[in-house]
Amino acid sequence: MRYAPLLYLTHSALAISAGIVAVRADDASSDSNEASDAAAAIKPPPSSYSTVAPSSTYQSSEAPVTSTTPVNPQCTWDTVQILDEVFWTPKDTYSYETYDGPVVGPGNIDDDILAMVKSLTLEEKVGQMTQIQVGNIADCNGNLNVTAVEWFIDTWKVGSFLESPGNHGGKYNWYSPKAFADFTDAVQKIALEKGSKIPMIWGLDSVRGANYVKYGTMFPSGTGTAATFNPKYAYDAGRIAAKDSRSAGTHWAFGPILDLAVNKIWSRTYENFGEDPYLASQMAVESTKGYQGDYKNDRTRVAVSLKHFLAYGNPFDGQDRSDRRIAAHDLLEYYVPPFQAAVDAGAATVMEAYSAINGEAVALSEYFLKRLLRDQMGFKGTLVTDWAEVNNQALMYYTAKDIKDANGISLDQTSIDMMMVPYDETFSKAAIELVKEGVIPESRIDESTARILQLKKDLGLFEQPYADRSLAETVGSPQDVEASRNTVRESITLLQNNNGALPLGANEKVLFVGPTLNTTRFMGGGWNLHWQGPTDAEGDAVYQGYGDTILKGIAQLTGATPQYYLGTDIHGENYTDVSAILKAAKKADKIVVGLGEHSYAEEVGNIFNMTLPAKQLDLVRQIADATKSPIVVVLVEGRPRGLDNIPKIVDAIVDAYLPGAFGGLPIAEVLYGKTNPSGRLPITYPANEATTSDTIWQPSYMAYNPQWAFGYGLGYSNISYSNVTLSADTLTFGAPITASVTVTNNGPYPQKEPVLLFTHQQYRRIYTPEHYRLRNFQKVDLAVGETKTVSFTLTAEELAFWDKKLQRRIEPAPVNVVINPYTVANITATVDLQGDASTILAQG
């Protein structure tokens, strides 16, 4: 999603919430008392809800909103957000049941929901399709603007809200579960008493933990989670995010993020599970299970929203929101599989992507949002737009004459159910007019309304619409923190380790330098307390002690205060203490330099040069010139940034991705050998700007010379592999084979070893084969001296591919089956893929 800058929203949103009432209230269509009564009869009355009552501070007025002059409090706030004063000591542990059953996702609409739809007026149905951002209902003092809420709900029947008040002029910069729940419960109470009297659903970008809920445990970014090659951690992040979100009265997580991170300059690279379709698919399935689980019965779960459909991660010039220029059969081959895997796993909702594919606006596309998503992929749930995306067809992309035209095209051509408008009543007005004019049949509105109401029923909102405040005692639990740290431990990727520079010795004198070693906020990056992460003014203080830094982790591990200098700021604009650093470096046994990026999200993170800030790199060069002691570089970055000649002049390089607020101790453990690094790159680390879009699955005739390859990573142990053995020499339809390899840990440390199986077809008529395709992986625990045999199943069907006619076909040829090609050499075998030439398996 995308948000306007905080200061802009603080004022413009308030103007909307105050001024629109006066301008528009008289124009609103009145609702039908009979329809409202019928809807109320289907759901239990508010008195039957078992919940903690909302704070009396936010009580709804009893009188309907009829005045054209809104009640707006006198503005006394200086717009400076403060720390939420609510503190609590969470439970050390709590019951954590992993849901192993299938997620029963959206299906047919229940009869009672169909009856409810039939009972509603057009205005009420359109209101259910409308989503409004929280900044529109926060007043000039940072409190809930009851008048604005009632206007949106009573006049326009709005059925959904989204986002954190901390991003949009709320009183607190980080809302505790209590403060957040007070806010959402108050809105919910108004929704049950006004307008359609149907519970509202609240969406939140809980993308790697409930990052907008105070003490909600932050997990590593998507690339960090994918680097574990252990899908269990995608489940953990989703499961904990779900219950933390539900504690705040939010029911809908806008995640997991399933774009393939193809163009590495892209500012949203870190949000995704890497560049590979198979890896992303495995993470997508477990993430969906973690968030949703048995969500139709378990009220500690939330609905997922798979985003961003489709191909958002390959903007042609690397800039956020740019056009994607991708052949249709490549879309099906590489970009659809993670979404298909999550849809098959029961995902409740999907969010469409920004901008266009091959010039065709996604938000207006019949092919992408109806024929592909619904008809071919079989998605039956709720489809929501991204932030203002339909209105922006007229305002930004020029694919519609005006806002009404944009909404008309979208309703007519696509199967979008909910419009994240998110500022005003423009969609509601347009949709009502379009139906009354006969342009859009009311049955189209009924269809979307039914899916939305079914989602609300599935989430239990007709039974218990308010926040479950008992969950707050688990938010920030040490149990959750340890789950986050375990994810970081398995994600950290050792990219270089010359001359045994790592691990550091307990008795070595180590100098620590750099802008990413003494910070919590930059370990989190964007989508971290705020959309863009904490501000410079907030710094680490906003975490209120919840979290750590790499230096704190080192101090905890070694029992000593590290010798540390900043060296340069995160932007690489100013040097600090350089002479002292060079003097100390000459006396140090080893030097650890932390480099990386400032926090950013979406367009704010656009860059035109992949190289890290010059002063960061120059600082390393100056240290290297001053001493012959080994130098270790720790990267804390959201995307692979250029390092120039740094790999040639330093001994070791560690990639920590964006590990989140609890990354400090695990990074320290890796540096000192308490944890053996087992992360592997989930993306290709480009060597220069020309290779920023290189992937492991690009055509095999193209040079693949990255800085480090997909799947690459080192450990501290000597791991040896036997050659691959195959259960058969041929591979045919309906006759899977087994590929096996023996792995031995020759020491000196226990090792978690990712075993990655790739295929490379030696030739493929007409259509170029890929460099490599990842087909399967396992992560195995190996004690020192231990040997294990790892086996994989390989089928002919999975070697099929989509052709230009959008038919799935196979071309017989020899296929190399390869294990970890960039960490070990020549672990391979060849199987003969057989079948009639150009065999067609399926047609999309």
Short mmCIF file of C-alpha atoms in Angstrom, two decimals, residues 356-653:
data_model
loop_
_atom_site.label_atom_id
_atom_site.label_comp_id
_atom_site.label_asym_id
_atom_site.label_seq_id
_atom_site.Cartn_x
_atom_site.Cartn_y
_atom_site.Cartn_z
CA ALA A 356 0.33 -1.67 -15.26
CA ILE A 357 1.65 -4.79 -16.94
CA ASN A 358 2.62 -4.27 -20.55
CA GLY A 359 0.73 -1.00 -20.40
CA GLU A 360 -2.52 -2.59 -19.21
CA ALA A 361 -3.75 -1.13 -15.91
CA VAL A 362 -4.11 -4.00 -13.44
CA ALA A 363 -7.00 -2.36 -11.58
CA LEU A 364 -9.02 -2.22 -14.80
CA SER A 365 -7.97 -5.54 -16.30
CA GLU A 366 -10.54 -8.19 -17.09
CA TYR A 367 -7.78 -10.64 -17.93
CA PHE A 368 -5.76 -10.30 -14.72
CA LEU A 369 -8.59 -9.82 -12.24
CA LYS A 370 -11.29 -12.00 -13.69
CA ARG A 371 -10.15 -14.55 -16.24
CA LEU A 372 -6.77 -15.30 -14.66
CA LEU A 373 -7.40 -14.85 -10.93
CA ARG A 374 -10.97 -16.12 -10.76
CA ASP A 375 -11.47 -18.46 -13.69
CA GLN A 376 -8.04 -20.01 -14.12
CA MET A 377 -6.61 -19.86 -10.61
CA GLY A 378 -9.93 -20.58 -8.90
CA PHE A 379 -9.84 -17.77 -6.35
CA LYS A 380 -13.25 -17.36 -4.64
CA GLY A 381 -12.48 -14.84 -1.92
CA THR A 382 -12.49 -11.07 -1.57
CA LEU A 383 -10.42 -8.93 -3.93
CA VAL A 384 -9.35 -5.50 -2.67
CA THR A 385 -7.55 -2.69 -4.46
CA ASP A 386 -4.35 -1.15 -3.29
CA TRP A 387 -4.26 2.41 -1.96
CA ALA A 388 -6.44 4.72 -4.12
CA GLU A 389 -5.62 2.62 -7.15
CA VAL A 390 -8.93 2.86 -8.99
CA ASN A 391 -9.29 6.61 -8.54
CA ASN A 392 -5.67 6.97 -9.61
CA GLN A 393 -6.54 5.53 -12.99
CA ALA A 394 -7.93 8.98 -13.71
CA LEU A 395 -5.64 11.01 -11.47
CA MET A 396 -2.26 9.39 -12.17
CA TYR A 397 -2.25 6.86 -15.00
CA TYR A 398 -4.68 8.53 -17.42
CA THR A 399 -6.43 5.26 -18.23
CA ALA A 400 -9.89 6.70 -17.53
CA LYS A 401 -11.69 9.96 -18.29
CA ASP A 402 -12.47 10.76 -14.67
CA ILE A 403 -13.00 9.06 -11.30
CA LYS A 404 -16.52 7.95 -12.15
CA ASP A 405 -15.30 6.45 -15.43
CA ALA A 406 -12.44 4.66 -13.64
CA ASN A 407 -14.81 3.10 -11.13
CA GLY A 408 -17.22 2.16 -13.89
CA ILE A 409 -14.55 0.36 -15.90
CA SER A 410 -13.27 -1.45 -12.82
CA LEU A 411 -16.74 -2.60 -11.78
CA ASP A 412 -17.61 -3.66 -15.31
CA GLN A 413 -14.36 -5.37 -16.30
CA THR A 414 -12.93 -6.80 -13.08
CA SER A 415 -14.04 -8.74 -10.04
CA ILE A 416 -12.74 -6.23 -7.48
CA ASP A 417 -14.89 -6.36 -4.35
CA MET A 418 -13.56 -3.63 -2.09
CA MET A 419 -12.23 -0.23 -3.06
CA MET A 420 -9.46 1.07 -0.81
CA VAL A 421 -10.64 4.54 -1.78
CA PRO A 422 -9.28 5.52 0.84
CA TYR A 423 -10.00 9.21 1.53
CA ASP A 424 -13.59 10.05 0.70
CA GLU A 425 -16.98 9.06 -0.70
CA THR A 426 -16.00 9.24 -4.38
CA PHE A 427 -16.39 5.50 -5.03
CA SER A 428 -19.73 5.35 -3.25
CA LYS A 429 -21.14 8.24 -5.24
CA ALA A 430 -19.83 6.86 -8.52
CA ALA A 431 -21.07 3.31 -7.92
CA ILE A 432 -24.55 4.41 -6.87
CA GLU A 433 -24.88 6.66 -9.90
CA LEU A 434 -23.58 3.98 -12.28
CA VAL A 435 -26.14 1.47 -11.04
CA LYS A 436 -29.01 3.95 -11.10
CA GLU A 437 -28.03 4.96 -14.64
CA GLY A 438 -28.07 1.32 -15.76
CA VAL A 439 -24.36 1.26 -16.58
CA ILE A 440 -23.55 -1.34 -13.91
CA PRO A 441 -26.12 -4.00 -12.96
CA GLU A 442 -26.94 -4.18 -9.27
CA SER A 443 -26.17 -7.89 -9.43
CA ARG A 444 -22.50 -6.94 -9.83
CA ILE A 445 -22.69 -5.02 -6.54
CA ASP A 446 -24.50 -7.95 -4.91
CA GLU A 447 -21.71 -10.31 -5.91
CA SER A 448 -19.00 -8.26 -4.20
CA THR A 449 -21.12 -7.46 -1.17
CA ALA A 450 -21.77 -11.15 -0.63
CA ARG A 451 -18.07 -11.99 -0.70
CA ILE A 452 -17.29 -9.22 1.79
CA LEU A 453 -20.08 -10.21 4.19
CA GLN A 454 -19.04 -13.85 3.93
CA LEU A 455 -15.50 -12.81 4.89
CA LYS A 456 -16.86 -10.99 7.93
CA LYS A 457 -18.90 -14.03 8.91
CA ASP A 458 -15.93 -16.37 8.43
CA LEU A 459 -13.87 -14.18 10.76
CA GLY A 460 -16.61 -14.32 13.40
CA LEU A 461 -17.44 -10.63 13.32
CA PHE A 462 -21.18 -11.31 13.55
CA GLU A 463 -20.49 -13.25 16.75
CA GLN A 464 -17.79 -11.12 18.41
CA PRO A 465 -16.80 -7.97 16.52
CA TYR A 466 -14.62 -6.32 19.17
CA ALA A 467 -10.95 -6.77 20.03
CA ASP A 468 -10.01 -9.78 22.13
CA ARG A 469 -8.24 -7.87 24.87
CA SER A 470 -7.12 -11.04 26.62
CA LEU A 471 -4.61 -11.53 23.80
CA ALA A 472 -2.70 -8.40 24.88
CA GLU A 473 -0.99 -10.34 27.66
CA THR A 474 0.79 -12.42 25.00
CA VAL A 475 1.91 -9.48 22.84
CA GLY A 476 5.68 -9.19 23.11
CA SER A 477 6.01 -12.49 24.92
CA PRO A 478 9.60 -13.74 25.35
CA GLN A 479 8.34 -16.84 23.55
CA ASP A 480 7.54 -14.69 20.50
CA VAL A 481 10.83 -12.83 20.74
CA GLU A 482 12.70 -16.12 20.72
CA ALA A 483 10.77 -17.21 17.61
CA SER A 484 11.90 -14.01 15.91
CA ARG A 485 15.49 -14.50 16.99
CA ASN A 486 15.47 -18.10 15.78
CA THR A 487 14.37 -16.85 12.37
CA VAL A 488 17.24 -14.37 12.32
CA ARG A 489 19.70 -17.04 13.42
CA GLU A 490 18.87 -19.18 10.41
CA SER A 491 18.66 -16.27 7.98
CA ILE A 492 22.09 -14.65 8.38
CA THR A 493 24.13 -15.42 5.29
CA LEU A 494 27.92 -15.62 5.31
CA LEU A 495 29.01 -14.44 1.87
CA GLN A 496 32.77 -14.36 2.33
CA ASN A 497 35.17 -15.68 4.94
CA ASN A 498 38.79 -15.49 3.85
CA ASN A 499 41.56 -16.75 6.10
CA GLY A 500 39.11 -17.80 8.81
CA ALA A 501 38.37 -14.22 9.82
CA LEU A 502 35.14 -15.45 11.39
CA PRO A 503 34.16 -16.45 13.93
CA LEU A 504 35.64 -13.85 16.25
CA GLY A 505 37.60 -15.15 19.21
CA ALA A 506 36.47 -14.46 22.75
CA ASN A 507 39.93 -13.11 23.65
CA GLU A 508 40.42 -11.02 20.52
CA LYS A 509 40.48 -7.26 20.71
CA VAL A 510 37.76 -6.24 18.26
CA LEU A 511 36.94 -2.72 17.09
CA PHE A 512 33.36 -2.08 16.02
CA VAL A 513 32.56 0.71 13.56
CA GLY A 514 29.65 1.86 11.44
CA PRO A 515 26.11 3.23 11.36
CA THR A 516 24.19 -0.06 11.54
CA LEU A 517 25.78 -1.57 14.65
CA ASN A 518 24.21 0.67 17.28
CA THR A 519 20.65 0.99 16.00
CA THR A 520 17.35 -0.79 16.36
CA ARG A 521 15.40 1.25 13.80
CA PHE A 522 17.68 0.51 10.86
CA MET A 523 17.55 -3.22 11.58
CA GLY A 524 13.81 -2.96 11.02
CA GLY A 525 13.67 -0.72 7.96
CA GLY A 526 10.27 0.29 6.58
CA TRP A 527 6.90 -1.10 7.73
CA ASN A 528 8.33 -0.84 11.22
CA LEU A 529 6.26 1.14 13.75
CA HIS A 530 5.54 3.56 10.90
CA TRP A 531 5.23 3.15 7.16
CA GLN A 532 8.74 4.59 6.73
CA GLY A 533 10.05 3.31 10.06
CA PRO A 534 10.85 5.54 13.06
CA THR A 535 11.71 9.14 12.30
CA ASP A 536 15.05 10.78 13.05
CA ALA A 537 13.41 12.58 15.96
CA GLU A 538 12.07 9.31 17.40
CA GLY A 539 15.20 7.26 16.84
CA ASP A 540 15.50 4.13 18.94
CA ALA A 541 13.71 5.76 21.88
CA VAL A 542 10.35 5.01 20.29
CA TYR A 543 10.88 1.29 20.98
CA GLN A 544 10.86 2.07 24.72
CA GLY A 545 13.54 -0.55 25.33
CA TYR A 546 11.75 -3.24 23.36
CA GLY A 547 14.40 -4.57 21.00
CA ASP A 548 18.16 -4.59 20.87
CA THR A 549 21.10 -3.55 18.72
CA ILE A 550 24.09 -5.47 17.44
CA LEU A 551 26.27 -3.79 20.07
CA LYS A 552 23.85 -4.79 22.81
CA GLY A 553 23.94 -8.34 21.51
CA ILE A 554 27.73 -8.33 21.58
CA ALA A 555 27.78 -6.95 25.12
CA GLN A 556 25.29 -9.58 26.24
CA LEU A 557 27.31 -12.34 24.62
CA THR A 558 30.80 -11.26 25.70
CA GLY A 559 29.99 -9.59 29.01
CA ALA A 560 32.08 -6.56 27.96
CA THR A 561 31.29 -3.16 26.49
CA PRO A 562 32.38 -3.13 22.84
CA GLN A 563 34.78 -0.46 21.60
CA TYR A 564 32.63 1.39 19.09
CA TYR A 565 32.75 4.42 16.80
CA LEU A 566 30.04 5.61 14.44
CA GLY A 567 32.37 6.51 11.58
CA THR A 568 29.68 7.92 9.32
CA ASP A 569 25.94 8.48 9.41
CA ILE A 570 23.57 6.06 7.67
CA HIS A 571 23.24 8.37 4.65
CA GLY A 572 27.00 8.57 4.24
CA GLU A 573 26.92 12.34 4.41
CA ASN A 574 29.30 13.06 7.29
CA TYR A 575 32.37 11.43 8.78
CA THR A 576 32.66 11.05 12.56
CA ASP A 577 35.74 10.14 14.64
CA VAL A 578 37.76 8.94 11.63
CA SER A 579 41.16 9.74 13.14
CA ALA A 580 40.23 7.92 16.36
CA ILE A 581 38.95 4.95 14.34
CA LEU A 582 42.18 4.64 12.35
CA LYS A 583 44.27 4.90 15.51
CA ALA A 584 42.17 2.22 17.22
CA ALA A 585 42.20 -0.01 14.13
CA LYS A 586 46.00 -0.27 14.28
CA LYS A 587 45.71 -1.76 17.78
CA ALA A 588 42.79 -4.09 17.07
CA ASP A 589 43.05 -7.79 16.30
CA LYS A 590 40.01 -7.50 14.03
CA ILE A 591 37.62 -4.78 12.87
CA VAL A 592 33.90 -5.22 12.30
CA VAL A 593 32.23 -2.55 10.14
CA GLY A 594 28.44 -2.31 9.93
CA LEU A 595 27.16 -0.90 6.63
CA GLY A 596 23.67 -0.57 5.23
CA GLU A 597 20.62 1.46 4.38
CA HIS A 598 18.34 3.94 6.07
CA SER A 599 14.68 2.99 6.46
CA TYR A 600 12.32 3.39 3.52
CA ALA A 601 9.22 1.98 1.88
CA GLU A 602 7.75 2.23 -1.60
CA GLU A 603 8.53 5.30 -3.71
CA VAL A 604 10.41 6.99 -0.88
CA GLY A 605 13.05 4.29 -1.34
CA ASN A 606 13.61 4.82 -5.06
CA ILE A 607 17.30 4.92 -6.00
CA PHE A 608 19.15 5.39 -9.28
CA ASN A 609 22.49 3.98 -8.19
CA MET A 610 22.75 0.62 -6.47
CA THR A 611 26.04 1.39 -4.70
CA LEU A 612 26.02 2.04 -0.97
CA PRO A 613 26.73 5.66 0.10
CA ALA A 614 30.29 6.60 -0.85
CA LYS A 615 31.42 7.60 2.64
CA GLN A 616 30.37 4.23 4.04
CA LEU A 617 32.59 2.45 1.51
CA ASP A 618 35.40 5.00 1.83
CA LEU A 619 35.45 4.43 5.58
CA VAL A 620 36.20 0.74 4.98
CA ARG A 621 38.94 1.65 2.52
CA GLN A 622 40.57 4.01 4.99
CA ILE A 623 40.56 1.32 7.67
CA ALA A 624 42.02 -1.21 5.23
CA ASP A 625 44.81 1.22 4.35
CA ALA A 626 45.58 1.83 8.02
CA THR A 627 45.87 -1.77 9.23
CA LYS A 628 46.59 -5.30 8.10
CA SER A 629 44.17 -6.72 10.67
CA PRO A 630 41.23 -8.72 9.25
CA ILE A 631 38.13 -6.69 8.45
CA VAL A 632 34.58 -8.05 8.69
CA VAL A 633 31.68 -6.23 7.00
CA VAL A 634 28.13 -6.73 8.30
CA LEU A 635 25.41 -5.66 5.85
CA VAL A 636 22.05 -4.49 7.21
CA GLU A 637 20.12 -3.65 4.06
CA GLY A 638 16.76 -4.10 2.42
CA ARG A 639 18.14 -4.89 -1.02
CA PRO A 640 21.56 -5.94 -2.31
CA ARG A 641 23.55 -2.72 -2.59
CA GLY A 642 26.72 -2.35 -4.62
CA LEU A 643 29.97 -2.75 -2.69
CA ASP A 644 32.45 -1.62 -5.36
CA ASN A 645 35.88 -3.08 -4.49
CA ILE A 646 35.07 -3.82 -0.85
CA PRO A 647 34.92 -7.64 -1.27
CA LYS A 648 38.52 -7.55 -2.50
CA ILE A 649 39.90 -5.63 0.46
CA VAL A 650 38.01 -7.18 3.38
CA ASP A 651 38.17 -10.71 4.72
CA ALA A 652 34.57 -11.53 5.64
CA ILE A 653 31.12 -10.29 4.62
#
